[in-house]
Amino acid sequence: MSRTRTPVVDGWFTGAGDGFRLLGTRCTACGSVFFPREETHCRNPGCAGGALDEVPLSRRGRVWSFTDSRYRPPSPYVSDPELPWEPYALIAVELEAERIVVLGQAAPGVTVADLAVGMEVEVVPGVLHEDAETAWTTWHWRPTGVRA
Amino acid sequence: MALAADGGAGVTGEVAVLGAGMHPWGKWGRGFVEYGVAAARAALADAGLEWREIGSIVGAATVRGGYPGYVSGATFAKALGWQGARVTSVYAACASGAQAVGTARAQILSGLADVVLVVGADAAPKGFFRPAGGERPDDPDWLRFRVLGATNPTYFGLYARRRIAVHGDSPADFAQVKVKNAAAGALNPNARYRTRVSAEEVAASPVVADPLRLLDICATSDGGAALVLSSMDFARRHGAARPVRIRAVSTVTPRFPNTVLDLPDIATDSWAAVAPPDATFRASIARAAYEEAGIGPEDLSLAEVYDLSTALELQWYEDLGLCGEGEGAKLLREGTTSLGGRIPVNASGGLASFGEAVPAQAIAQVCELTWQLRERAGDRQVAGARVGITANQGLFGHGSSVIAVR
């Protein structure tokens, strides 16, 4: 039985393979970009406010900083307490066009030893966790191999 | 409003600190009300006042005590014995204590109250702080745990790694912050950890969030702190001729676009359409306090800063203007921020020695300033202390900084 693929949060990303993108919103009046998406009000205090249009974010960015989680995070993070904890890396990525820093988990197998501030990474589809019926999907950051 | 040469003449807009009290920090396994009441009674005794003489009580709230935690002002008032005081409860995460002090000050300066009791206390769980339960995808604090498993220490790890990359700090620099603060905390009877720590012990502790180790990161603690604040007139009538005075309380928000990834956010604001402000949020917190007090960093005798991690303390040096950007580690290495240095930071021992009891923490910082400025800080006394600043930041955009003088 194949699991249903369900995004861990609705509307934050779309597509598959090379077409995978994070989705934000952009104010049609001032051009400010928001991720996670703002749906109703532009948060620029100098903006009278315009419609907020969905916008895909840049696929690639550079590492602003990174760390990892050596201990099991508490709920609502989902992990199997029966299995030994496997640390994963977290990467904060600066997107040049949007001028925004977006946090995400690193792709499986990427550790802090593989990372450096300024390194280029790209967004790729990933699975946060699986249960009997559902694969909960998310975004991951993965080094492109291009260094700073 | 400049600092008068004699420390007081003609100053308006100040409130007096008549009393300061704490319940020692630890992991006592009891309820937050007990810690808060003990701290309140200690502050009242220090002020030489009866609870019945207090016109207003302001509680800094905790999300960990259920309903009584949300209505902490009334909870503490009931436990002390209902006496009809004006009651207020405020919540601003780690900045709750500063909001409580700010509220009390506003009541005093506006004439609504003459003497106000400020109380904050918490009973913390073991391990990581976690969000409230339930399925709450509209709550950024819930989302960062659900989607990323991003605990508080992972954010501290991001800041620390960024400092290593941008400023050339090293894990050995971070460890020296712990060594310094543990040495001060060893001299503080209210601290939870009262033993000195070596750099080798920090380096041997397990990594929690690369590059930070267990001893780089503050614990979560039980504790309580309280202050009795009054108008300057009340202080004089009460016989306090030269009390410690609060001269500024900064409780500012960030300015859009906030370009530093702050807890509990998954992304920064975008600065594509609007240029970033000239100061980061943390720097703007201190700047607002300096402007209100009419002083600058060169006037400080000491500072109490929120060292959630060792690396974050170095960031505060820069944000308070104690040194230039990127020079925090140098300031530390030169001994400037140690006891006996030019501007001791966290003479109390800081969070490194206390652990975090969220709503009590900003109040505890002011307690330390009070004892230091009265020259009653025992073995950790900063010689000739005249002006002190506290600095802290609460989740969801809460600045917190208090300047006290004597």
Coordinates of C-alpha atoms in Angstrom, one line a residue:
Chain A
M1 CA 0.0 0.0 0.0
S2 CA 1.5 3.3 -1.0
R3 CA 1.3 6.2 1.4
T4 CA -0.5 9.4 0.5
R5 CA 1.9 12.3 0.2
T6 CA 0.6 15.3 2.2
P7 CA 2.4 18.6 2.8
V8 CA 3.2 19.2 6.5
V9 CA 1.8 22.7 5.9
D10 CA -0.6 23.6 3.1
G11 CA 0.6 26.1 0.5
W12 CA 4.2 26.6 1.6
F13 CA 5.7 24.7 -1.4
T14 CA 4.8 23.1 -4.7
G15 CA 6.1 21.0 -7.6
A16 CA 8.5 18.1 -7.9
G17 CA 12.1 17.6 -8.9
D18 CA 13.7 20.6 -10.5
G19 CA 10.3 22.3 -10.4
F20 CA 10.1 22.2 -6.6
R21 CA 9.7 25.7 -5.1
L22 CA 8.9 27.3 -1.8
L23 CA 5.8 29.5 -2.1
G24 CA 5.5 33.0 -0.5
T25 CA 3.4 36.0 -1.2
R26 CA 4.3 39.4 -2.6
C27 CA 2.6 42.7 -1.9
T28 CA 1.4 44.1 -5.2
A29 CA 1.8 47.7 -3.8
C30 CA 5.3 47.7 -2.3
G31 CA 6.9 44.5 -3.6
S32 CA 7.7 43.1 -0.1
V33 CA 7.9 39.3 -0.1
F34 CA 6.6 37.2 2.8
F35 CA 7.5 33.6 3.8
P36 CA 5.7 32.0 5.5
R37 CA 3.0 33.6 3.3
E38 CA 1.0 36.6 4.5
E39 CA -2.5 36.2 3.2
T40 CA -4.4 39.4 4.3
H41 CA -2.1 42.3 5.1
C42 CA 1.2 43.6 4.0
R43 CA 3.5 44.0 7.0
N44 CA 5.5 46.9 5.6
P45 CA 4.4 49.8 7.9
G46 CA 5.1 52.3 5.1
C47 CA 2.8 50.5 2.7
A48 CA -0.9 51.4 2.3
G49 CA -1.4 47.7 1.4
G50 CA -2.1 45.9 -1.8
A51 CA -3.3 42.5 -2.8
L52 CA -0.9 39.7 -1.9
D53 CA 0.0 37.5 -4.8
E54 CA 1.4 34.0 -4.5
V55 CA 5.0 33.9 -5.6
P56 CA 7.5 31.1 -5.9
L57 CA 10.8 31.8 -4.1
S58 CA 14.3 31.5 -5.7
R59 CA 15.4 27.9 -5.9
R60 CA 19.0 28.6 -4.8
G61 CA 20.5 30.7 -2.1
R62 CA 23.6 30.9 0.2
V63 CA 24.1 29.6 3.7
W64 CA 23.6 32.4 6.2
S65 CA 24.3 30.0 9.1
F66 CA 23.7 26.4 10.1
T67 CA 23.5 24.1 13.1
D68 CA 22.1 20.8 14.1
S69 CA 19.9 19.1 16.6
R70 CA 21.8 16.5 18.6
Y71 CA 19.0 15.7 20.9
R72 CA 15.4 14.7 20.1
P73 CA 13.2 17.7 19.8
P74 CA 9.9 17.6 21.8
S75 CA 6.4 17.2 20.4
P76 CA 4.9 18.4 18.1
Y77 CA 8.1 17.3 16.2
V78 CA 7.3 13.7 15.3
S79 CA 10.0 11.0 15.8
D80 CA 9.9 7.3 16.7
P81 CA 10.9 7.1 20.4
E82 CA 11.7 3.4 19.7
L83 CA 14.6 4.3 17.4
P84 CA 17.9 5.9 18.3
W85 CA 17.9 9.7 17.6
E86 CA 19.5 10.6 14.4
P87 CA 20.7 14.2 14.4
Y88 CA 19.9 16.4 11.4
A89 CA 21.3 19.7 10.3
L90 CA 19.3 23.0 10.1
I91 CA 20.3 25.6 7.5
A92 CA 19.3 29.2 7.3
V93 CA 19.6 30.3 3.7
E94 CA 19.7 33.8 2.3
L95 CA 17.8 34.2 -1.0
E96 CA 19.4 37.1 -3.0
A97 CA 16.4 38.2 -5.1
E98 CA 13.9 38.2 -2.2
R99 CA 16.4 39.4 0.4
I100 CA 15.1 37.0 3.0
V101 CA 16.6 34.2 5.2
V102 CA 14.6 31.0 5.3
L103 CA 15.3 28.2 7.7
G104 CA 15.0 24.5 6.7
Q105 CA 16.2 21.1 7.5
A106 CA 19.2 19.8 5.4
A107 CA 18.6 17.0 3.0
P108 CA 19.2 13.5 4.6
G109 CA 22.9 12.7 4.9
V110 CA 24.0 16.3 4.9
T111 CA 25.8 17.1 8.2
V112 CA 27.3 20.3 9.6
A113 CA 30.7 19.0 8.5
D114 CA 29.5 19.4 4.9
L115 CA 28.4 23.0 5.3
A116 CA 30.0 26.4 5.3
V117 CA 28.6 29.9 5.6
G118 CA 28.3 31.4 2.1
M119 CA 28.0 28.0 0.4
E120 CA 25.3 27.7 -2.3
V121 CA 22.3 25.4 -1.6
E122 CA 19.1 24.6 -3.4
V123 CA 15.7 23.7 -2.2
V124 CA 14.6 20.1 -2.8
P125 CA 11.5 18.1 -1.9
G126 CA 11.8 16.0 1.2
V127 CA 9.8 13.8 3.6
L128 CA 9.6 15.0 7.2
H129 CA 8.2 11.7 8.6
E130 CA 5.9 8.8 7.6
D131 CA 3.1 7.0 9.4
A132 CA 1.0 4.1 8.3
E133 CA -1.0 6.0 5.7
T134 CA 0.8 9.3 5.1
A135 CA 4.2 10.6 4.0
W136 CA 4.4 14.1 5.4
T137 CA 6.3 16.2 2.8
T138 CA 8.5 19.2 3.5
W139 CA 11.3 21.2 1.9
H140 CA 15.0 20.5 2.4
W141 CA 18.2 22.5 1.6
R142 CA 20.9 20.6 -0.2
P143 CA 24.4 21.9 -1.2
T144 CA 24.8 22.4 -5.0
G145 CA 28.5 21.8 -4.8
V146 CA 29.3 25.5 -5.5
R147 CA 31.3 27.0 -2.7
A148 CA 31.4 30.7 -1.6
Chain B
M1 CA 17.2 64.4 30.7
A2 CA 20.9 64.3 31.6
L3 CA 22.4 62.5 34.6
A4 CA 22.8 65.3 37.2
A5 CA 26.2 65.5 38.8
D6 CA 24.8 64.8 42.2
G7 CA 22.8 61.9 40.9
G8 CA 19.3 63.3 41.5
A9 CA 18.6 67.0 41.5
G10 CA 15.8 68.1 39.3
V11 CA 15.2 64.7 37.7
T12 CA 11.6 63.9 36.8
G13 CA 10.4 60.7 35.3
E14 CA 12.3 58.4 37.7
V15 CA 10.9 55.8 40.1
A16 CA 12.6 54.5 43.2
V17 CA 13.5 50.9 43.8
L18 CA 12.6 50.5 47.5
G19 CA 12.9 46.7 47.7
A20 CA 14.3 43.8 45.8
G21 CA 13.9 40.1 46.6
M22 CA 14.3 36.6 45.1
H23 CA 13.6 33.0 45.7
P24 CA 16.8 31.2 44.9
W25 CA 16.9 29.7 41.4
G26 CA 17.1 25.9 41.2
K27 CA 15.0 22.9 40.3
W28 CA 12.9 22.7 43.4
G29 CA 10.0 20.8 42.1
R30 CA 7.3 23.1 43.6
G31 CA 4.8 25.5 42.1
F32 CA 5.6 29.0 40.7
V33 CA 3.3 30.7 43.2
E34 CA 5.4 29.6 46.1
Y35 CA 8.6 31.1 44.5
G36 CA 6.8 34.3 43.6
V37 CA 5.4 34.8 47.1
A38 CA 8.7 34.1 48.7
A39 CA 10.4 36.7 46.4
A40 CA 7.5 39.2 47.1
R41 CA 7.9 38.9 50.8
A42 CA 11.6 39.3 50.5
A43 CA 11.2 42.5 48.5
L44 CA 8.6 43.9 50.9
A45 CA 10.9 43.2 53.8
D46 CA 13.8 44.8 52.0
A47 CA 11.6 47.9 51.4
G48 CA 10.4 48.0 55.0
L49 CA 6.7 47.9 53.8
E50 CA 3.7 45.8 54.7
W51 CA 1.9 44.1 51.8
R52 CA -1.3 46.1 52.9
E53 CA 0.5 49.3 52.1
I54 CA 1.0 48.4 48.4
G55 CA -1.5 50.1 46.1
S56 CA -0.9 48.0 43.0
I57 CA 0.6 44.6 42.0
V58 CA 1.9 43.7 38.6
G59 CA 2.5 40.0 37.8
A60 CA 4.8 38.8 35.0
A61 CA 2.9 35.9 33.6
T62 CA 4.0 32.3 32.9
V63 CA 2.5 30.0 30.3
R64 CA 3.5 27.0 32.3
G65 CA 1.2 27.4 35.3
G66 CA -2.2 27.0 33.6
Y67 CA -4.8 29.7 34.3
P68 CA -3.1 30.9 37.5
G69 CA 0.0 31.5 35.4
Y70 CA -1.8 33.7 32.9
V71 CA -3.4 35.8 35.7
S72 CA -0.2 35.9 37.8
G73 CA -0.9 39.3 39.3
A74 CA -4.1 38.1 40.8
T75 CA -2.5 34.7 41.7
F76 CA 0.2 36.4 43.7
A77 CA -2.2 38.9 45.3
K78 CA -4.5 36.1 46.5
A79 CA -1.6 34.1 47.9
L80 CA -0.3 37.2 49.7
G81 CA -3.9 37.8 50.9
W82 CA -6.5 39.9 49.1
Q83 CA -6.2 43.5 50.2
G84 CA -7.9 45.4 47.4
A85 CA -4.8 46.5 45.4
R86 CA -5.1 47.4 41.7
V87 CA -4.0 44.3 39.8
T88 CA -2.3 43.7 36.4
S89 CA -0.9 40.7 34.7
V90 CA 1.4 41.0 31.7
Y91 CA 3.0 38.5 29.3
A92 CA 5.9 39.1 26.8
A93 CA 7.8 35.8 26.9
C94 CA 11.4 36.4 28.2
A95 CA 10.6 40.2 28.4
S96 CA 7.6 39.8 30.7
G97 CA 9.5 41.1 33.7
A98 CA 10.5 44.3 31.9
Q99 CA 6.9 44.8 30.8
A100 CA 5.9 44.4 34.4
V101 CA 8.4 46.9 35.5
G102 CA 7.4 49.2 32.7
T103 CA 3.7 48.9 33.7
A104 CA 4.5 49.7 37.3
R105 CA 6.5 52.7 36.3
A106 CA 3.8 54.0 34.1
Q107 CA 1.3 53.7 37.0
I108 CA 3.6 55.6 39.3
L109 CA 4.6 58.3 36.9
S110 CA 1.0 58.9 36.0
G111 CA -0.1 59.2 39.6
L112 CA -2.3 56.1 39.5
A113 CA -0.2 54.4 42.2
D114 CA 2.4 55.5 44.8
V115 CA 4.0 52.1 45.5
V116 CA 3.8 49.0 43.3
L117 CA 4.9 45.4 43.8
V118 CA 6.2 43.6 40.7
V119 CA 6.5 39.8 40.8
G120 CA 7.6 37.1 38.4
A121 CA 8.1 33.4 39.0
D122 CA 8.3 30.2 37.0
A123 CA 8.6 26.4 37.5
A124 CA 10.3 25.1 34.4
P125 CA 10.1 21.6 32.9
K126 CA 13.2 19.4 32.5
G127 CA 14.8 19.7 29.0
F128 CA 13.7 21.8 26.1
F129 CA 11.0 24.4 26.3
R130 CA 8.1 23.3 24.1
P131 CA 5.0 24.9 22.7
A132 CA 1.5 24.6 24.1
G133 CA -0.3 21.4 23.1
G134 CA -2.8 20.8 20.3
E135 CA -2.8 21.2 16.6
R136 CA -2.1 24.9 16.0
P137 CA -0.7 25.6 12.5
D138 CA -1.4 29.4 13.0
D139 CA 1.2 29.6 15.8
P140 CA 4.8 30.2 14.6
D141 CA 6.0 28.7 17.9
W142 CA 4.1 25.5 17.2
L143 CA 5.2 25.4 13.5
R144 CA 8.9 25.7 14.1
F145 CA 8.7 22.6 16.3
R146 CA 6.3 20.7 14.0
V147 CA 8.0 21.5 10.7
L148 CA 11.7 21.8 11.7
G149 CA 12.1 20.5 15.2
A150 CA 13.9 23.8 15.8
T151 CA 14.4 24.0 19.6
N152 CA 15.7 27.2 21.2
P153 CA 19.3 25.9 21.3
T154 CA 19.2 25.5 17.5
Y155 CA 18.6 29.2 17.1
F156 CA 21.5 29.9 19.5
G157 CA 23.6 27.5 17.4
L158 CA 22.8 29.5 14.2
Y159 CA 23.8 32.8 15.8
A160 CA 27.0 31.2 17.2
R161 CA 28.0 29.7 13.8
R162 CA 27.3 33.0 12.2
R163 CA 29.7 34.8 14.6
I164 CA 32.4 32.3 13.9
A165 CA 32.1 32.8 10.2
V166 CA 31.7 36.6 10.2
H167 CA 33.7 37.7 13.2
G168 CA 36.2 34.9 13.6
D169 CA 35.0 34.0 17.1
S170 CA 36.0 30.5 18.3
P171 CA 34.3 27.9 20.5
A172 CA 37.1 28.7 23.0
D173 CA 35.9 32.3 23.1
F174 CA 32.4 31.1 23.8
A175 CA 33.7 28.8 26.6
Q176 CA 35.4 31.8 28.3
V177 CA 32.0 33.4 28.7
K178 CA 30.9 30.4 30.7
V179 CA 34.1 30.4 32.7
K180 CA 33.6 34.1 33.5
N181 CA 29.9 33.8 34.4
A182 CA 30.4 30.7 36.5
A183 CA 33.1 32.4 38.5
A184 CA 30.7 35.3 39.3
G185 CA 27.8 32.9 39.9
A186 CA 29.9 31.0 42.5
L187 CA 29.7 34.2 44.6
N188 CA 25.9 34.6 44.3
P189 CA 23.7 32.8 46.9
N190 CA 20.6 33.1 44.7
A191 CA 22.3 31.3 41.7
R192 CA 21.4 27.7 40.8
Y193 CA 25.0 26.8 39.8
R194 CA 27.6 27.9 42.3
T195 CA 30.7 26.1 41.2
R196 CA 33.4 27.5 39.0
V197 CA 33.7 25.9 35.5
S198 CA 36.9 25.4 33.4
A199 CA 37.2 25.9 29.7
E200 CA 38.1 22.2 29.5
E201 CA 34.8 21.2 31.2
V202 CA 32.9 23.3 28.6
A203 CA 34.8 21.6 25.8
A204 CA 34.2 18.2 27.2
S205 CA 30.4 18.7 27.5
P206 CA 28.3 17.2 24.7
V207 CA 27.3 19.2 21.6
V208 CA 23.6 20.2 21.8
A209 CA 23.4 22.4 18.7
D210 CA 26.6 22.7 16.7
P211 CA 28.8 24.6 17.6
L212 CA 27.3 25.0 21.1
R213 CA 27.8 22.5 23.9
L214 CA 25.7 21.8 26.9
L215 CA 27.7 24.2 29.1
D216 CA 27.3 27.0 26.4
I217 CA 23.6 26.9 26.8
C218 CA 21.5 28.1 29.7
A219 CA 19.4 25.7 31.7
T220 CA 15.7 26.0 32.4
S221 CA 15.1 26.8 36.1
D222 CA 12.6 27.4 38.9
G223 CA 12.9 30.8 40.5
G224 CA 11.1 34.0 41.5
A225 CA 12.0 37.7 41.7
A226 CA 10.2 40.8 42.9
L227 CA 10.7 44.5 43.2
V228 CA 8.9 47.2 45.2
L229 CA 8.8 50.4 43.1
S230 CA 7.6 53.8 44.3
S231 CA 7.4 57.5 43.4
M232 CA 10.3 59.6 44.4
D233 CA 8.0 61.5 46.8
F234 CA 6.9 58.3 48.4
A235 CA 10.5 57.2 48.8
R236 CA 11.4 60.4 50.5
R237 CA 8.4 60.2 52.9
H238 CA 9.3 56.6 53.6
G239 CA 12.8 57.7 54.6
A240 CA 14.7 56.4 51.6
A241 CA 17.0 59.3 51.1
R242 CA 19.1 58.0 48.3
P243 CA 17.3 55.0 46.7
V244 CA 18.3 53.3 43.5
R245 CA 16.2 54.8 40.7
I246 CA 14.9 53.4 37.4
R247 CA 15.7 56.0 34.7
A248 CA 14.6 54.1 31.6
V249 CA 12.6 51.1 30.6
S250 CA 12.8 50.1 26.9
T251 CA 10.1 47.7 25.7
V252 CA 10.3 48.4 21.9
T253 CA 9.4 46.1 19.0
P254 CA 11.6 45.5 16.0
R255 CA 11.4 47.7 13.0
F256 CA 10.4 46.3 9.6
P257 CA 12.3 44.7 7.9
N258 CA 13.8 42.7 10.8
T259 CA 16.7 40.9 9.0
V260 CA 18.0 38.7 11.9
L261 CA 16.2 35.4 12.2
D262 CA 14.5 35.6 15.6
L263 CA 12.9 33.0 17.7
P264 CA 10.4 31.5 16.9
D265 CA 10.4 32.5 13.2
I266 CA 11.1 30.3 10.2
A267 CA 12.2 33.2 8.1
T268 CA 13.3 36.8 8.4
D269 CA 11.4 39.7 7.0
S270 CA 12.3 40.4 3.3
W271 CA 14.4 43.5 2.8
A272 CA 13.9 43.5 -1.0
A273 CA 11.4 46.4 -1.0
V274 CA 12.5 48.4 2.1
A275 CA 16.0 49.0 3.3
P276 CA 16.8 47.5 6.7
P277 CA 16.9 49.9 9.7
D278 CA 20.3 51.3 10.7
A279 CA 20.3 49.2 13.9
T280 CA 19.4 45.6 14.4
F281 CA 16.5 44.9 16.8
R282 CA 18.8 44.0 19.7
A283 CA 20.8 47.1 19.2
S284 CA 17.7 49.2 19.0
I285 CA 16.5 47.9 22.4
A286 CA 19.5 49.3 24.1
R287 CA 19.5 52.5 22.0
A288 CA 15.9 53.3 23.2
A289 CA 17.0 52.8 26.8
Y290 CA 20.0 55.1 26.4
E291 CA 18.0 57.8 24.7
E292 CA 15.3 57.7 27.5
A293 CA 18.0 57.8 30.2
G294 CA 20.1 60.5 28.5
I295 CA 23.2 58.4 28.9
G296 CA 25.5 56.3 26.7
P297 CA 27.4 53.1 27.1
E298 CA 30.5 55.1 28.3
D299 CA 28.5 56.0 31.5
L300 CA 27.8 52.3 32.5
S301 CA 29.3 50.7 35.6
L302 CA 27.9 47.3 34.8
A303 CA 25.4 45.4 32.6
E304 CA 23.2 42.3 33.1
V305 CA 22.5 40.7 29.7
Y306 CA 20.5 37.7 28.6
D307 CA 23.1 35.0 28.0
L308 CA 20.9 32.3 26.7
S309 CA 24.1 31.1 25.2
T310 CA 27.7 32.0 25.7
A311 CA 27.9 33.3 22.1
L312 CA 24.9 35.5 22.6
E313 CA 26.5 37.3 25.5
L314 CA 29.3 38.5 23.1
Q315 CA 26.6 39.7 20.7
W316 CA 25.0 41.8 23.5
Y317 CA 28.4 43.5 24.1
E318 CA 28.2 44.8 20.6
D319 CA 24.5 45.6 20.7
L320 CA 24.9 47.6 23.9
G321 CA 27.7 49.6 22.3
L322 CA 30.3 48.3 24.8
C323 CA 32.6 47.7 21.8
G324 CA 32.3 47.8 18.0
E325 CA 30.7 45.1 15.8
G326 CA 32.7 41.9 15.9
E327 CA 34.8 43.0 18.8
G328 CA 32.9 41.2 21.6
A329 CA 35.4 38.3 21.9
K330 CA 38.3 40.7 22.1
L331 CA 36.5 42.7 24.9
L332 CA 36.0 39.4 26.8
R333 CA 39.6 38.2 26.3
E334 CA 40.9 41.6 27.6
G335 CA 39.0 41.0 30.9
T336 CA 36.9 44.1 30.4
T337 CA 33.6 42.4 31.2
S338 CA 34.9 40.3 34.1
L339 CA 34.5 41.2 37.7
G340 CA 37.2 43.8 38.3
G341 CA 37.1 44.8 34.7
R342 CA 36.0 48.2 33.4
I343 CA 32.4 47.1 32.7
P344 CA 31.6 43.8 34.3
V345 CA 28.8 42.0 32.4
N346 CA 26.6 39.5 34.3
A347 CA 28.2 40.1 37.7
S348 CA 25.2 38.0 39.0
G349 CA 26.5 35.0 37.1
G350 CA 23.9 35.5 34.4
L351 CA 21.7 32.8 32.9
A352 CA 24.8 30.6 32.8
S353 CA 24.6 30.4 36.6
F354 CA 20.9 30.9 37.1
G355 CA 19.2 29.1 34.2
E356 CA 16.1 30.7 32.8
A357 CA 13.0 31.2 34.9
V358 CA 11.3 33.1 32.1
P359 CA 9.0 35.8 33.7
A360 CA 11.3 36.3 36.7
Q361 CA 14.4 36.8 34.7
A362 CA 14.2 40.5 33.6
I363 CA 13.1 41.3 37.2
A364 CA 16.0 39.4 38.6
Q365 CA 18.3 41.5 36.4
V366 CA 17.0 44.6 38.0
C367 CA 17.4 43.0 41.5
E368 CA 21.1 42.6 40.7
L369 CA 21.5 46.2 39.5
T370 CA 19.8 47.3 42.7
W371 CA 22.1 45.4 45.0
Q372 CA 25.1 46.4 43.0
L373 CA 24.2 50.1 43.0
R374 CA 23.5 50.0 46.8
E375 CA 27.0 48.4 47.1
R376 CA 25.4 45.4 48.8
A377 CA 26.4 42.7 46.4
G378 CA 28.9 41.0 48.6
D379 CA 31.9 39.3 47.1
R380 CA 30.7 40.1 43.5
Q381 CA 30.4 43.8 44.2
V382 CA 31.3 46.1 41.3
A383 CA 33.4 48.8 42.9
G384 CA 31.8 52.3 42.7
A385 CA 28.8 51.1 40.7
R386 CA 26.6 54.1 39.7
V387 CA 24.8 53.2 36.5
G388 CA 23.6 49.8 35.3
I389 CA 21.8 48.5 32.3
T390 CA 19.8 45.3 31.7
A391 CA 19.1 43.8 28.3
N392 CA 16.9 41.0 27.2
Q393 CA 14.7 40.0 24.3
G394 CA 11.4 38.1 24.3
L395 CA 10.0 35.8 21.6
F396 CA 7.7 37.4 19.1
G397 CA 9.4 40.9 19.1
H398 CA 9.7 42.0 22.7
G399 CA 12.6 44.3 23.6
S400 CA 13.6 44.6 27.3
S401 CA 16.1 47.0 28.8
V402 CA 16.2 48.8 32.1
I403 CA 18.6 51.5 33.2
A404 CA 19.0 52.1 36.9
V405 CA 21.2 54.7 38.6
R406 CA 22.1 55.8 42.1

